[in-house]
Tab-separated table of C-alpha atoms in Angstrom:
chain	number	residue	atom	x	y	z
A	1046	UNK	CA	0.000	0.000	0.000
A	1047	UNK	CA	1.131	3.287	-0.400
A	1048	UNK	CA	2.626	5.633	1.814
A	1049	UNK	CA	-0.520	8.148	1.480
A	1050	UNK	CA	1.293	10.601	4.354
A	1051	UNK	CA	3.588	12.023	1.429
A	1052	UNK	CA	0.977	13.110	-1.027
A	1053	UNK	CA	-2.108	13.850	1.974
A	1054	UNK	CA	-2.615	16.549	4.369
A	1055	UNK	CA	-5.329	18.057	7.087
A	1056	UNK	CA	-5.109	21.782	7.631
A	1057	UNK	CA	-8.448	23.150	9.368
A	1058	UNK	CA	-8.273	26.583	7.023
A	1059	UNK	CA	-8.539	24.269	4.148
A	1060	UNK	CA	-11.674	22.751	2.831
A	1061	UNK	CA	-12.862	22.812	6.396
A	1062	UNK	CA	-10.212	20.143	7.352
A	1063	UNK	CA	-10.949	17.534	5.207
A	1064	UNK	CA	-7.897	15.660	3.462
A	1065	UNK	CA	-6.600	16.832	0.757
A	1066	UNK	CA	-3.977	16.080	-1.979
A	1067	UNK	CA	-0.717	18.281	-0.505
A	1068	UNK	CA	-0.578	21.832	-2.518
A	1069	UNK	CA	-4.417	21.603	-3.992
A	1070	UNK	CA	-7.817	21.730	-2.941
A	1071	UNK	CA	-8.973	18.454	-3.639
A	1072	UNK	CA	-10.056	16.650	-1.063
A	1073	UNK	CA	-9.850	12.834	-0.602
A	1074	UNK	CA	-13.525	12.893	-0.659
A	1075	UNK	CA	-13.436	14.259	-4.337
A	1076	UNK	CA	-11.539	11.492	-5.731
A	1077	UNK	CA	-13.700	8.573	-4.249
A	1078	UNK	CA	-16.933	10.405	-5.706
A	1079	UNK	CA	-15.401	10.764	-8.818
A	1080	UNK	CA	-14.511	7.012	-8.914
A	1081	UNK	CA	-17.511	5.849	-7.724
A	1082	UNK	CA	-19.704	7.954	-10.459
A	1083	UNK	CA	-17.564	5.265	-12.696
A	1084	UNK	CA	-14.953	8.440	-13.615
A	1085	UNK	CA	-11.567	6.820	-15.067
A	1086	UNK	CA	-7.896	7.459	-13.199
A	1087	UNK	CA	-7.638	8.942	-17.106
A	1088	UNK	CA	-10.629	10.930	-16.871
A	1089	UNK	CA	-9.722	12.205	-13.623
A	1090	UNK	CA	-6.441	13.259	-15.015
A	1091	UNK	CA	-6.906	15.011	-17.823
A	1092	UNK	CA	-9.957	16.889	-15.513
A	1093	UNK	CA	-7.823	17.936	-13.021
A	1094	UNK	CA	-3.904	17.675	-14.595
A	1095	UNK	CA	-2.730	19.036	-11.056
A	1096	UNK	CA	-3.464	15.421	-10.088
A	1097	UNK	CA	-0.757	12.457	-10.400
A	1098	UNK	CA	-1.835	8.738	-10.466
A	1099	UNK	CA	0.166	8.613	-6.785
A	1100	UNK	CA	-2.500	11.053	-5.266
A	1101	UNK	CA	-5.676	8.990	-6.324
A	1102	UNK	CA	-3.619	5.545	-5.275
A	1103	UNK	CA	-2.922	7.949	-2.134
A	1104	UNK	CA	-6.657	8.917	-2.027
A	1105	UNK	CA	-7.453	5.069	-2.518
A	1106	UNK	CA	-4.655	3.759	0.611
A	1107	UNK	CA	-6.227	6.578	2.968
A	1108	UNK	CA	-9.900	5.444	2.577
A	1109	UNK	CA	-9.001	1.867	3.108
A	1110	UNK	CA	-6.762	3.010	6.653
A	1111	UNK	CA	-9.814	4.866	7.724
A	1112	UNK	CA	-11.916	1.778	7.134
A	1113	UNK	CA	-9.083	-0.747	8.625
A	1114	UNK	CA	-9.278	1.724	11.657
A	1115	UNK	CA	-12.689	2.023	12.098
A	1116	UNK	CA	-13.359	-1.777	12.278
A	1117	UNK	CA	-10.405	-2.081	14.884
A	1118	UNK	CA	-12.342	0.684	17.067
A	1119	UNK	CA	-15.539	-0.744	16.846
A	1120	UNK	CA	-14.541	-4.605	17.475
């Protein structure tokens, strides 16, 4: 998996503190609506060609953390 840290950040005067790819405004959030509405890694790149294929695997490792966490919290 990878190392998601590098390429996401939380700062609370940005998008209201949600994550976000490091030096944009695109949250995490963003990239897992655009992938579930069926939106290509292409797609997504040409959109938005401040974006890398690292910060939607990023996007991708830090939603699946978030869910390994959660289930460890709630068992």
């Amino acid at each position: 998996m990878i190392n998601y840290q590098q390429y996401i950040s939380i700062n609370p005067n940005i998008r209201f503190g949600k994550p976000c790819i490091k030096g944009t405004r695109i949250t995490v959030q963003d990239i897992l609506v655009w992938l579930a509405s069926e939106m290509s890694f292409e797609e997504i790149l040409e959109d938005f060609p401040e974006l890398k294929m690292e910060h939607i695997r990023a996007a991708l490792s830090f939603a699946a953390d978030i869910e390994r966490r959660t289930r460890l919290i709630a068992a």
